[in-house]
């Protein structure tokens, strides 16, 4: 689906589904709609852990990670900075430390947080991430 926003004063959106304009020709867009949404910041209380499906042939992986313990994470952030902040890896910019962290992008990482939802559960709710 391709969505194009016009620069006209009415702020219209046009959409094409697989190049077929007959299915969806256009829809109205109200720029004030986004201001009425309830926004909750979810950038606190995040934790990360190594997925249980990591590549077990990597002997360089710290044993604390292999236990699938959860560690505090900073969101937004990266796995490299989270590992560094939790003193699991040494500073990759010092000496040849970068050579010892080759395994990090080869692993699957889990990030999670919990939050309370107090909205109306009888209607649809969209969970929108501004970046992942």
JSON list of C-alpha atoms in Angstrom, two decimals:
[
{"chain": "A", "resi": 1, "resn": "UNK", "atom": "CA", "xyz": [0.00, 0.00, 0.00]},
{"chain": "A", "resi": 2, "resn": "UNK", "atom": "CA", "xyz": [1.36, 3.40, -0.92]},
{"chain": "A", "resi": 3, "resn": "UNK", "atom": "CA", "xyz": [0.09, 6.46, 0.94]},
{"chain": "A", "resi": 4, "resn": "UNK", "atom": "CA", "xyz": [0.73, 9.95, -0.35]},
{"chain": "A", "resi": 5, "resn": "UNK", "atom": "CA", "xyz": [-0.03, 13.10, 1.59]},
{"chain": "A", "resi": 6, "resn": "UNK", "atom": "CA", "xyz": [-0.99, 16.13, -0.44]},
{"chain": "A", "resi": 7, "resn": "UNK", "atom": "CA", "xyz": [0.26, 19.59, 0.41]},
{"chain": "A", "resi": 8, "resn": "UNK", "atom": "CA", "xyz": [-3.19, 21.12, -0.05]},
{"chain": "A", "resi": 9, "resn": "UNK", "atom": "CA", "xyz": [-4.90, 22.99, 2.79]},
{"chain": "A", "resi": 10, "resn": "UNK", "atom": "CA", "xyz": [-7.42, 20.14, 3.31]},
{"chain": "A", "resi": 11, "resn": "UNK", "atom": "CA", "xyz": [-4.63, 17.68, 4.13]},
{"chain": "A", "resi": 12, "resn": "UNK", "atom": "CA", "xyz": [-5.88, 14.72, 2.13]},
{"chain": "A", "resi": 13, "resn": "UNK", "atom": "CA", "xyz": [-4.31, 11.30, 1.97]},
{"chain": "A", "resi": 14, "resn": "UNK", "atom": "CA", "xyz": [-4.42, 9.18, -1.12]},
{"chain": "A", "resi": 15, "resn": "UNK", "atom": "CA", "xyz": [-3.74, 5.50, -1.04]},
{"chain": "A", "resi": 16, "resn": "UNK", "atom": "CA", "xyz": [-3.02, 2.85, -3.66]},
{"chain": "A", "resi": 17, "resn": "UNK", "atom": "CA", "xyz": [-3.25, -0.84, -2.90]},
{"chain": "A", "resi": 18, "resn": "UNK", "atom": "CA", "xyz": [-0.96, -2.83, -5.20]},
{"chain": "A", "resi": 19, "resn": "UNK", "atom": "CA", "xyz": [-1.24, -0.06, -7.77]},
{"chain": "A", "resi": 20, "resn": "UNK", "atom": "CA", "xyz": [-5.05, -0.43, -7.99]},
{"chain": "A", "resi": 21, "resn": "UNK", "atom": "CA", "xyz": [-6.66, 2.93, -7.21]},
{"chain": "A", "resi": 22, "resn": "UNK", "atom": "CA", "xyz": [-10.19, 1.49, -7.51]},
{"chain": "A", "resi": 23, "resn": "UNK", "atom": "CA", "xyz": [-9.93, -0.39, -4.20]},
{"chain": "A", "resi": 24, "resn": "UNK", "atom": "CA", "xyz": [-8.92, 2.64, -2.13]},
{"chain": "A", "resi": 25, "resn": "UNK", "atom": "CA", "xyz": [-9.13, 5.98, -3.86]},
{"chain": "A", "resi": 26, "resn": "UNK", "atom": "CA", "xyz": [-8.59, 8.39, -0.97]},
{"chain": "A", "resi": 27, "resn": "UNK", "atom": "CA", "xyz": [-9.44, 9.04, 2.64]},
{"chain": "A", "resi": 28, "resn": "UNK", "atom": "CA", "xyz": [-9.81, 12.20, 4.66]},
{"chain": "A", "resi": 29, "resn": "UNK", "atom": "CA", "xyz": [-7.18, 13.12, 7.16]},
{"chain": "A", "resi": 30, "resn": "UNK", "atom": "CA", "xyz": [-7.80, 15.39, 10.12]},
{"chain": "A", "resi": 31, "resn": "UNK", "atom": "CA", "xyz": [-4.47, 16.69, 11.50]},
{"chain": "A", "resi": 32, "resn": "UNK", "atom": "CA", "xyz": [-6.09, 17.42, 14.89]},
{"chain": "A", "resi": 33, "resn": "UNK", "atom": "CA", "xyz": [-6.93, 13.71, 15.34]},
{"chain": "A", "resi": 34, "resn": "UNK", "atom": "CA", "xyz": [-3.45, 12.87, 16.66]},
{"chain": "A", "resi": 35, "resn": "UNK", "atom": "CA", "xyz": [-3.76, 15.57, 19.33]},
{"chain": "A", "resi": 36, "resn": "UNK", "atom": "CA", "xyz": [-6.82, 13.82, 20.82]},
{"chain": "A", "resi": 37, "resn": "UNK", "atom": "CA", "xyz": [-5.05, 10.51, 21.38]},
{"chain": "A", "resi": 38, "resn": "UNK", "atom": "CA", "xyz": [-3.88, 9.52, 24.84]},
{"chain": "A", "resi": 39, "resn": "UNK", "atom": "CA", "xyz": [-0.12, 9.11, 24.80]},
{"chain": "A", "resi": 40, "resn": "UNK", "atom": "CA", "xyz": [1.81, 7.14, 27.38]},
{"chain": "A", "resi": 41, "resn": "UNK", "atom": "CA", "xyz": [5.59, 7.20, 27.34]},
{"chain": "A", "resi": 42, "resn": "UNK", "atom": "CA", "xyz": [6.96, 3.69, 27.57]},
{"chain": "A", "resi": 43, "resn": "UNK", "atom": "CA", "xyz": [10.67, 4.47, 27.74]},
{"chain": "A", "resi": 44, "resn": "UNK", "atom": "CA", "xyz": [11.11, 3.50, 31.41]},
{"chain": "A", "resi": 45, "resn": "UNK", "atom": "CA", "xyz": [11.54, 0.16, 33.17]},
{"chain": "A", "resi": 46, "resn": "UNK", "atom": "CA", "xyz": [12.80, -1.85, 30.20]},
{"chain": "A", "resi": 47, "resn": "UNK", "atom": "CA", "xyz": [14.80, -5.06, 30.53]},
{"chain": "A", "resi": 48, "resn": "UNK", "atom": "CA", "xyz": [16.71, -7.17, 28.06]},
{"chain": "A", "resi": 49, "resn": "UNK", "atom": "CA", "xyz": [17.85, -10.76, 27.99]},
{"chain": "A", "resi": 50, "resn": "UNK", "atom": "CA", "xyz": [19.46, -13.18, 25.58]},
{"chain": "A", "resi": 51, "resn": "UNK", "atom": "CA", "xyz": [16.91, -15.23, 23.67]},
{"chain": "A", "resi": 52, "resn": "UNK", "atom": "CA", "xyz": [16.80, -18.92, 24.51]},
{"chain": "A", "resi": 53, "resn": "UNK", "atom": "CA", "xyz": [17.39, -19.55, 20.79]},
{"chain": "A", "resi": 54, "resn": "UNK", "atom": "CA", "xyz": [20.87, -18.03, 20.72]},
{"chain": "A", "resi": 55, "resn": "UNK", "atom": "CA", "xyz": [23.68, -19.79, 18.86]},
{"chain": "A", "resi": 56, "resn": "UNK", "atom": "CA", "xyz": [25.17, -22.09, 21.52]},
{"chain": "A", "resi": 57, "resn": "UNK", "atom": "CA", "xyz": [28.46, -22.44, 19.61]},
{"chain": "A", "resi": 58, "resn": "UNK", "atom": "CA", "xyz": [29.52, -18.99, 20.79]},
{"chain": "A", "resi": 59, "resn": "UNK", "atom": "CA", "xyz": [31.78, -19.64, 23.75]},
{"chain": "A", "resi": 60, "resn": "UNK", "atom": "CA", "xyz": [32.46, -15.89, 24.00]},
{"chain": "A", "resi": 61, "resn": "UNK", "atom": "CA", "xyz": [28.97, -15.26, 25.40]},
{"chain": "A", "resi": 62, "resn": "UNK", "atom": "CA", "xyz": [29.07, -14.30, 29.07]},
{"chain": "A", "resi": 63, "resn": "UNK", "atom": "CA", "xyz": [27.56, -16.95, 31.38]},
{"chain": "A", "resi": 64, "resn": "UNK", "atom": "CA", "xyz": [25.32, -14.32, 33.00]},
{"chain": "A", "resi": 65, "resn": "UNK", "atom": "CA", "xyz": [23.57, -13.98, 29.64]},
{"chain": "A", "resi": 66, "resn": "UNK", "atom": "CA", "xyz": [23.27, -17.72, 29.11]},
{"chain": "A", "resi": 67, "resn": "UNK", "atom": "CA", "xyz": [21.23, -17.94, 32.33]},
{"chain": "A", "resi": 68, "resn": "UNK", "atom": "CA", "xyz": [18.60, -15.75, 30.60]},
{"chain": "A", "resi": 69, "resn": "UNK", "atom": "CA", "xyz": [18.71, -13.28, 33.46]},
{"chain": "A", "resi": 70, "resn": "UNK", "atom": "CA", "xyz": [17.07, -9.93, 32.73]},
{"chain": "A", "resi": 71, "resn": "UNK", "atom": "CA", "xyz": [19.22, -6.81, 32.81]},
{"chain": "A", "resi": 72, "resn": "UNK", "atom": "CA", "xyz": [18.13, -3.15, 32.90]},
{"chain": "A", "resi": 73, "resn": "UNK", "atom": "CA", "xyz": [17.93, -1.53, 29.48]},
{"chain": "A", "resi": 74, "resn": "UNK", "atom": "CA", "xyz": [17.69, 2.03, 28.23]},
{"chain": "A", "resi": 75, "resn": "UNK", "atom": "CA", "xyz": [15.06, 2.65, 25.57]},
{"chain": "A", "resi": 76, "resn": "UNK", "atom": "CA", "xyz": [15.71, 4.14, 23.13]},
{"chain": "A", "resi": 77, "resn": "UNK", "atom": "CA", "xyz": [19.13, 2.59, 22.97]},
{"chain": "A", "resi": 78, "resn": "UNK", "atom": "CA", "xyz": [21.11, -0.32, 21.57]},
{"chain": "A", "resi": 79, "resn": "UNK", "atom": "CA", "xyz": [22.10, -3.76, 22.77]},
{"chain": "A", "resi": 80, "resn": "UNK", "atom": "CA", "xyz": [25.75, -2.72, 22.69]},
{"chain": "A", "resi": 81, "resn": "UNK", "atom": "CA", "xyz": [25.22, 0.19, 25.10]},
{"chain": "A", "resi": 82, "resn": "UNK", "atom": "CA", "xyz": [22.99, -1.94, 27.33]},
{"chain": "A", "resi": 83, "resn": "UNK", "atom": "CA", "xyz": [25.66, -4.65, 27.55]},
{"chain": "A", "resi": 84, "resn": "UNK", "atom": "CA", "xyz": [28.30, -2.01, 28.27]},
{"chain": "A", "resi": 85, "resn": "UNK", "atom": "CA", "xyz": [26.18, -0.26, 30.94]},
{"chain": "A", "resi": 86, "resn": "UNK", "atom": "CA", "xyz": [25.63, -3.61, 32.68]},
{"chain": "A", "resi": 87, "resn": "UNK", "atom": "CA", "xyz": [29.40, -4.34, 32.58]},
{"chain": "A", "resi": 88, "resn": "UNK", "atom": "CA", "xyz": [28.91, -7.47, 30.48]},
{"chain": "A", "resi": 89, "resn": "UNK", "atom": "CA", "xyz": [31.26, -6.28, 27.75]},
{"chain": "A", "resi": 90, "resn": "UNK", "atom": "CA", "xyz": [34.31, -4.04, 27.92]},
{"chain": "A", "resi": 91, "resn": "UNK", "atom": "CA", "xyz": [34.44, -0.70, 26.15]},
{"chain": "A", "resi": 92, "resn": "UNK", "atom": "CA", "xyz": [34.57, -1.64, 22.44]},
{"chain": "A", "resi": 93, "resn": "UNK", "atom": "CA", "xyz": [36.48, 1.56, 21.63]},
{"chain": "A", "resi": 94, "resn": "UNK", "atom": "CA", "xyz": [39.38, 0.63, 23.87]},
{"chain": "A", "resi": 95, "resn": "UNK", "atom": "CA", "xyz": [42.30, -1.38, 22.52]},
{"chain": "A", "resi": 96, "resn": "UNK", "atom": "CA", "xyz": [41.16, -4.46, 20.56]},
{"chain": "A", "resi": 97, "resn": "UNK", "atom": "CA", "xyz": [37.96, -5.03, 22.57]},
{"chain": "A", "resi": 98, "resn": "UNK", "atom": "CA", "xyz": [35.89, -4.68, 19.42]},
{"chain": "A", "resi": 99, "resn": "UNK", "atom": "CA", "xyz": [37.26, -8.02, 18.23]},
{"chain": "A", "resi": 100, "resn": "UNK", "atom": "CA", "xyz": [35.72, -9.80, 21.22]},
{"chain": "A", "resi": 101, "resn": "UNK", "atom": "CA", "xyz": [32.13, -8.62, 20.67]},
{"chain": "A", "resi": 102, "resn": "UNK", "atom": "CA", "xyz": [31.58, -10.08, 17.19]},
{"chain": "A", "resi": 103, "resn": "UNK", "atom": "CA", "xyz": [28.89, -12.42, 18.59]},
{"chain": "A", "resi": 104, "resn": "UNK", "atom": "CA", "xyz": [26.45, -9.69, 19.67]},
{"chain": "A", "resi": 105, "resn": "UNK", "atom": "CA", "xyz": [24.67, -9.10, 16.33]},
{"chain": "A", "resi": 106, "resn": "UNK", "atom": "CA", "xyz": [24.50, -12.85, 15.71]},
{"chain": "A", "resi": 107, "resn": "UNK", "atom": "CA", "xyz": [22.25, -13.35, 18.77]},
{"chain": "A", "resi": 108, "resn": "UNK", "atom": "CA", "xyz": [18.56, -12.71, 19.23]},
{"chain": "A", "resi": 109, "resn": "UNK", "atom": "CA", "xyz": [17.75, -10.28, 22.04]},
{"chain": "A", "resi": 110, "resn": "UNK", "atom": "CA", "xyz": [14.51, -9.82, 23.95]},
{"chain": "A", "resi": 111, "resn": "UNK", "atom": "CA", "xyz": [13.43, -6.42, 25.25]},
{"chain": "A", "resi": 112, "resn": "UNK", "atom": "CA", "xyz": [10.40, -6.12, 27.50]},
{"chain": "A", "resi": 113, "resn": "UNK", "atom": "CA", "xyz": [8.54, -3.78, 29.77]},
{"chain": "A", "resi": 114, "resn": "UNK", "atom": "CA", "xyz": [5.21, -3.86, 31.57]},
{"chain": "A", "resi": 115, "resn": "UNK", "atom": "CA", "xyz": [2.59, -1.16, 31.83]},
{"chain": "A", "resi": 116, "resn": "UNK", "atom": "CA", "xyz": [-0.96, -0.81, 33.07]},
{"chain": "A", "resi": 117, "resn": "UNK", "atom": "CA", "xyz": [-3.75, -0.22, 30.61]},
{"chain": "A", "resi": 118, "resn": "UNK", "atom": "CA", "xyz": [-6.64, 1.75, 32.06]},
{"chain": "A", "resi": 119, "resn": "UNK", "atom": "CA", "xyz": [-8.49, 2.53, 28.84]},
{"chain": "A", "resi": 120, "resn": "UNK", "atom": "CA", "xyz": [-11.74, 1.22, 27.45]},
{"chain": "A", "resi": 121, "resn": "UNK", "atom": "CA", "xyz": [-11.15, -2.41, 26.49]},
{"chain": "A", "resi": 122, "resn": "UNK", "atom": "CA", "xyz": [-14.43, -2.61, 24.55]},
{"chain": "A", "resi": 123, "resn": "UNK", "atom": "CA", "xyz": [-13.02, -0.64, 21.65]},
{"chain": "A", "resi": 124, "resn": "UNK", "atom": "CA", "xyz": [-9.98, -1.13, 19.47]},
{"chain": "A", "resi": 125, "resn": "UNK", "atom": "CA", "xyz": [-6.73, 0.19, 20.81]},
{"chain": "A", "resi": 126, "resn": "UNK", "atom": "CA", "xyz": [-3.64, 0.91, 18.71]},
{"chain": "A", "resi": 127, "resn": "UNK", "atom": "CA", "xyz": [-0.21, 0.54, 20.21]},
{"chain": "A", "resi": 128, "resn": "UNK", "atom": "CA", "xyz": [2.00, 2.84, 18.14]},
{"chain": "A", "resi": 129, "resn": "UNK", "atom": "CA", "xyz": [5.79, 2.83, 18.36]},
{"chain": "A", "resi": 130, "resn": "UNK", "atom": "CA", "xyz": [7.57, 5.89, 17.06]},
{"chain": "A", "resi": 131, "resn": "UNK", "atom": "CA", "xyz": [10.70, 3.86, 16.46]},
{"chain": "A", "resi": 132, "resn": "UNK", "atom": "CA", "xyz": [12.03, 0.36, 17.00]}
]
